[in-house]
mmCIF file of C-alpha atoms in Angstrom:
data_model
loop_
_atom_site.group_PDB
_atom_site.id
_atom_site.type_symbol
_atom_site.label_atom_id
_atom_site.label_comp_id
_atom_site.label_asym_id
_atom_site.label_seq_id
_atom_site.Cartn_x
_atom_site.Cartn_y
_atom_site.Cartn_z
ATOM 1 C CA MET A 1 -85.416 -150.185 52.266
ATOM 2 C CA ILE A 2 -83.890 -147.098 50.641
ATOM 3 C CA VAL A 3 -87.332 -145.490 50.441
ATOM 4 C CA MET A 4 -87.962 -146.309 54.122
ATOM 5 C CA THR A 5 -84.643 -144.689 55.123
ATOM 6 C CA ALA A 6 -85.468 -141.585 53.082
ATOM 7 C CA THR A 7 -88.917 -141.385 54.692
ATOM 8 C CA ILE A 8 -87.466 -141.676 58.198
ATOM 9 C CA GLU A 9 -84.900 -138.968 57.441
ATOM 10 C CA ARG A 10 -87.609 -136.703 55.974
ATOM 11 C CA LEU A 11 -89.818 -137.160 59.065
ATOM 12 C CA ALA A 12 -86.870 -136.483 61.395
ATOM 13 C CA ASN A 13 -86.066 -133.283 59.481
ATOM 14 C CA HIS A 14 -89.731 -132.238 59.608
ATOM 15 C CA ARG A 15 -89.819 -132.693 63.390
ATOM 16 C CA ALA A 16 -86.547 -130.807 63.863
ATOM 17 C CA THR A 17 -87.262 -127.866 61.544
ATOM 18 C CA GLY A 18 -91.033 -127.883 61.189
ATOM 19 C CA THR A 19 -90.739 -128.208 57.408
ATOM 20 C CA GLU A 20 -90.976 -131.290 55.268
ATOM 21 C CA GLN A 21 -88.294 -131.868 52.657
ATOM 22 C CA PRO A 22 -89.185 -133.561 49.363
ATOM 23 C CA ALA A 23 -88.271 -137.235 49.092
ATOM 24 C CA ALA A 24 -84.861 -137.945 47.616
ATOM 25 C CA ALA A 25 -84.936 -139.085 44.006
ATOM 26 C CA GLU A 26 -84.368 -142.783 43.485
ATOM 27 C CA THR A 27 -80.844 -143.567 42.359
ATOM 28 C CA THR A 28 -80.143 -145.543 39.214
ATOM 29 C CA ALA A 29 -78.680 -148.350 41.331
ATOM 30 C CA ALA A 30 -81.796 -148.522 43.518
ATOM 31 C CA LYS A 31 -84.065 -148.635 40.479
ATOM 32 C CA ALA A 32 -81.900 -151.313 38.826
ATOM 33 C CA THR A 33 -82.000 -153.328 42.052
ATOM 34 C CA ARG A 34 -85.804 -153.107 42.233
ATOM 35 C CA TYR A 35 -86.192 -154.301 38.646
ATOM 36 C CA THR A 36 -83.584 -157.038 39.057
ATOM 37 C CA LEU A 37 -85.409 -158.384 42.116
ATOM 38 C CA ALA A 38 -88.727 -158.166 40.259
ATOM 39 C CA GLY A 39 -87.198 -160.127 37.379
ATOM 40 C CA LEU A 40 -85.901 -162.790 39.772
ATOM 41 C CA ARG A 41 -89.333 -162.959 41.425
ATOM 42 C CA LEU A 42 -91.067 -163.442 38.086
ATOM 43 C CA ALA A 43 -88.522 -166.047 36.972
ATOM 44 C CA LEU A 44 -88.863 -168.111 40.151
ATOM 45 C CA GLY A 45 -92.634 -167.743 40.004
ATOM 46 C CA TRP A 46 -92.591 -169.143 36.495
ATOM 47 C CA ILE A 47 -90.400 -172.080 37.603
ATOM 48 C CA PHE A 48 -92.972 -173.059 40.251
ATOM 49 C CA LEU A 49 -96.005 -172.390 38.054
ATOM 50 C CA TRP A 50 -94.507 -174.231 35.069
ATOM 51 C CA ALA A 51 -93.792 -177.290 37.228
ATOM 52 C CA PHE A 52 -97.461 -177.246 38.259
ATOM 53 C CA VAL A 53 -98.769 -176.883 34.683
ATOM 54 C CA ASP A 54 -96.422 -179.540 33.260
ATOM 55 C CA LYS A 55 -97.324 -182.059 35.981
ATOM 56 C CA LEU A 56 -101.035 -181.260 35.651
ATOM 57 C CA PHE A 57 -101.271 -181.634 31.864
ATOM 58 C CA GLY A 58 -98.180 -183.725 31.013
ATOM 59 C CA LEU A 59 -96.846 -181.359 28.386
ATOM 60 C CA GLY A 60 -93.891 -183.626 27.649
ATOM 61 C CA PHE A 61 -91.138 -181.620 29.289
ATOM 62 C CA ALA A 62 -90.565 -183.191 32.707
ATOM 63 C CA THR A 63 -93.872 -185.071 32.659
ATOM 64 C CA PRO A 64 -95.038 -187.232 29.737
ATOM 65 C CA GLU A 65 -98.720 -186.896 28.797
ATOM 66 C CA LYS A 66 -99.540 -190.412 30.044
ATOM 67 C CA ASN A 67 -98.272 -189.424 33.546
ATOM 68 C CA ALA A 68 -100.234 -186.154 33.724
ATOM 69 C CA TRP A 69 -102.205 -185.629 36.906
ATOM 70 C CA ILE A 70 -105.420 -185.112 34.907
ATOM 71 C CA ASN A 71 -104.798 -188.498 33.269
ATOM 72 C CA GLY A 72 -104.516 -190.282 36.626
ATOM 73 C CA GLY A 73 -100.770 -189.912 37.083
ATOM 74 C CA SER A 74 -99.166 -188.999 40.377
ATOM 75 C CA PRO A 75 -97.047 -185.843 40.559
ATOM 76 C CA THR A 76 -94.979 -187.322 43.412
ATOM 77 C CA LYS A 77 -94.690 -190.985 42.467
ATOM 78 C CA GLY A 78 -91.946 -190.706 39.853
ATOM 79 C CA PHE A 79 -89.535 -188.497 41.758
ATOM 80 C CA LEU A 80 -90.179 -189.726 45.281
ATOM 81 C CA GLY A 81 -90.433 -193.339 44.191
ATOM 82 C CA ASN A 82 -87.324 -193.485 42.002
ATOM 83 C CA ALA A 83 -85.039 -190.463 42.225
ATOM 84 C CA VAL A 84 -84.582 -190.047 45.971
ATOM 85 C CA GLN A 85 -81.365 -191.149 47.603
ATOM 86 C CA GLY A 86 -79.369 -190.618 50.744
ATOM 87 C CA PRO A 87 -80.279 -190.640 54.420
ATOM 88 C CA PHE A 88 -83.948 -189.658 53.928
ATOM 89 C CA ALA A 89 -84.728 -191.980 50.998
ATOM 90 C CA ASP A 90 -87.012 -194.322 52.949
ATOM 91 C CA PHE A 91 -88.944 -191.399 54.412
ATOM 92 C CA TYR A 92 -89.605 -189.865 50.985
ATOM 93 C CA LYS A 93 -90.314 -193.188 49.259
ATOM 94 C CA SER A 94 -93.048 -193.858 51.831
ATOM 95 C CA MET A 95 -94.887 -190.741 50.549
ATOM 96 C CA ALA A 96 -94.546 -191.497 46.835
ATOM 97 C CA GLY A 97 -97.914 -191.503 45.117
ATOM 98 C CA ALA A 98 -99.947 -190.756 48.255
ATOM 99 C CA ALA A 99 -103.006 -188.655 47.393
ATOM 100 C CA TRP A 100 -102.344 -186.209 50.246
ATOM 101 C CA ALA A 101 -98.751 -185.710 49.051
ATOM 102 C CA ASP A 102 -99.889 -185.167 45.451
ATOM 103 C CA TRP A 103 -102.473 -182.575 46.486
ATOM 104 C CA LEU A 104 -100.170 -180.767 48.892
ATOM 105 C CA PHE A 105 -97.346 -180.676 46.335
ATOM 106 C CA MET A 106 -99.548 -179.428 43.484
ATOM 107 C CA ILE A 107 -101.367 -176.820 45.590
ATOM 108 C CA GLY A 108 -97.980 -175.630 46.833
ATOM 109 C CA LEU A 109 -96.523 -175.322 43.327
ATOM 110 C CA ALA A 110 -99.587 -173.449 42.039
ATOM 111 C CA ALA A 111 -99.932 -171.117 45.033
ATOM 112 C CA ILE A 112 -96.223 -170.290 45.295
ATOM 113 C CA GLY A 113 -95.909 -169.672 41.558
ATOM 114 C CA THR A 114 -99.049 -167.544 41.379
ATOM 115 C CA ALA A 115 -98.112 -165.447 44.422
ATOM 116 C CA LEU A 116 -94.613 -164.786 43.084
ATOM 117 C CA ILE A 117 -95.825 -163.842 39.612
ATOM 118 C CA LEU A 118 -98.523 -161.524 40.972
ATOM 119 C CA GLY A 119 -96.198 -160.058 43.608
ATOM 120 C CA ILE A 120 -98.606 -160.747 46.473
ATOM 121 C CA GLY A 121 -98.072 -162.720 49.644
ATOM 122 C CA ILE A 122 -94.346 -162.837 48.911
ATOM 123 C CA ARG A 123 -93.386 -163.577 52.515
ATOM 124 C CA VAL A 124 -95.709 -166.583 52.765
ATOM 125 C CA ALA A 125 -94.768 -167.766 49.261
ATOM 126 C CA ALA A 126 -91.068 -167.437 50.077
ATOM 127 C CA ALA A 127 -91.422 -169.389 53.316
ATOM 128 C CA ALA A 128 -93.460 -172.163 51.672
ATOM 129 C CA GLY A 129 -91.260 -172.214 48.583
ATOM 130 C CA GLY A 130 -88.087 -172.247 50.661
ATOM 131 C CA LEU A 131 -89.403 -175.154 52.708
ATOM 132 C CA LEU A 132 -90.390 -177.087 49.570
ATOM 133 C CA LEU A 133 -86.985 -176.469 48.000
ATOM 134 C CA VAL A 134 -85.074 -177.540 51.111
ATOM 135 C CA LEU A 135 -87.195 -180.697 51.325
ATOM 136 C CA MET A 136 -86.422 -181.441 47.672
ATOM 137 C CA TRP A 137 -82.740 -180.865 48.388
ATOM 138 C CA THR A 138 -82.822 -183.335 51.296
ATOM 139 C CA ALA A 139 -84.453 -185.907 49.012
ATOM 140 C CA VAL A 140 -81.331 -186.170 46.844
ATOM 141 C CA LEU A 141 -78.526 -185.862 49.376
ATOM 142 C CA PRO A 142 -75.751 -185.663 48.491
ATOM 143 C CA PRO A 143 -76.374 -183.589 45.352
ATOM 144 C CA GLU A 144 -75.133 -185.088 42.101
ATOM 145 C CA ASN A 145 -72.626 -182.387 41.092
ATOM 146 C CA ASN A 146 -71.465 -180.936 44.393
ATOM 147 C CA PRO A 147 -70.902 -182.376 47.863
ATOM 148 C CA PHE A 148 -73.364 -179.933 49.449
ATOM 149 C CA MET A 149 -74.705 -177.082 47.309
ATOM 150 C CA ASP A 150 -77.263 -177.274 44.517
ATOM 151 C CA ASP A 151 -79.855 -175.109 42.805
ATOM 152 C CA HIS A 152 -82.556 -175.866 45.388
ATOM 153 C CA LEU A 153 -80.597 -174.066 48.112
ATOM 154 C CA ILE A 154 -79.738 -171.152 45.815
ATOM 155 C CA TYR A 155 -83.412 -170.711 44.905
ATOM 156 C CA ALA A 156 -84.373 -170.884 48.592
ATOM 157 C CA GLY A 157 -81.851 -168.122 49.324
ATOM 158 C CA VAL A 158 -83.227 -165.969 46.508
ATOM 159 C CA LEU A 159 -86.740 -166.451 47.886
ATOM 160 C CA ALA A 160 -85.526 -165.193 51.276
ATOM 161 C CA VAL A 161 -84.087 -162.073 49.626
ATOM 162 C CA LEU A 162 -87.353 -161.474 47.773
ATOM 163 C CA ALA A 163 -89.326 -161.732 51.027
ATOM 164 C CA LEU A 164 -87.062 -159.211 52.746
ATOM 165 C CA THR A 165 -87.073 -156.556 50.013
ATOM 166 C CA ALA A 166 -90.712 -155.888 49.024
ATOM 167 C CA ALA A 167 -89.940 -157.411 45.633
ATOM 168 C CA GLY A 168 -93.647 -157.652 44.818
ATOM 169 C CA ASP A 169 -93.992 -153.875 44.611
ATOM 170 C CA THR A 170 -92.161 -153.567 41.281
ATOM 171 C CA LEU A 171 -93.870 -155.179 38.278
ATOM 172 C CA GLY A 172 -96.347 -156.718 40.691
ATOM 173 C CA LEU A 173 -99.402 -156.050 42.817
ATOM 174 C CA GLY A 174 -97.514 -155.806 46.113
ATOM 175 C CA LYS A 175 -98.414 -152.189 46.841
ATOM 176 C CA LEU A 176 -102.119 -152.815 46.268
ATOM 177 C CA TRP A 177 -101.944 -156.045 48.301
ATOM 178 C CA ALA A 178 -100.320 -154.166 51.204
ATOM 179 C CA ARG A 179 -103.345 -151.822 51.403
ATOM 180 C CA ILE A 180 -105.772 -154.652 52.191
ATOM 181 C CA PRO A 181 -106.854 -154.301 55.855
ATOM 182 C CA LEU A 182 -106.098 -157.952 56.673
ATOM 183 C CA VAL A 183 -102.573 -157.622 55.268
ATOM 184 C CA GLN A 184 -102.086 -154.400 57.239
ATOM 185 C CA ARG A 185 -103.131 -156.205 60.451
ATOM 186 C CA LEU A 186 -100.993 -159.284 59.638
ATOM 187 C CA PRO A 187 -97.797 -158.022 57.954
ATOM 188 C CA PHE A 188 -96.449 -161.539 57.417
ATOM 189 C CA LEU A 189 -99.030 -161.751 54.587
ATOM 190 C CA LYS A 190 -97.149 -159.084 52.578
#
């Protein structure tokens, strides 16, 4: 956003005076912000990708090996079948263990995590990830440690910030991704 403002000011000056001024140097705060957002993007990407890998192979963290997806386990059965509570419990329990829910959940985890780590398709990944997180939040209403707020909503908010700030450009492939003709025609793919 700072770079965009500087570019607009430089173009306005060029039109007014007929000369182009060099771009303003990036401030330390702007650079720190870029790298902080990139770090948050990578961290959230790893959270999604790790959930996918652990559920796929049953590495013994959240998913025991016997419940791994590759061993015939269901990535949605445990949580949706046992952990859900509140006003939407029946809705979520009806999906527990369904093949379509397992596939959709696992594809979502893998795609969101990969996009965030690579810094591509951040807007789509943030929208999908935010939706997934809000759905997970509604599955456990009210949250265990707070009457309203929990980490799912905080992560969803961080994803929104990442989507609005070109966070894939720093320590990611966002700039290269933005040059693809399809992404230039459909900016929501950035």
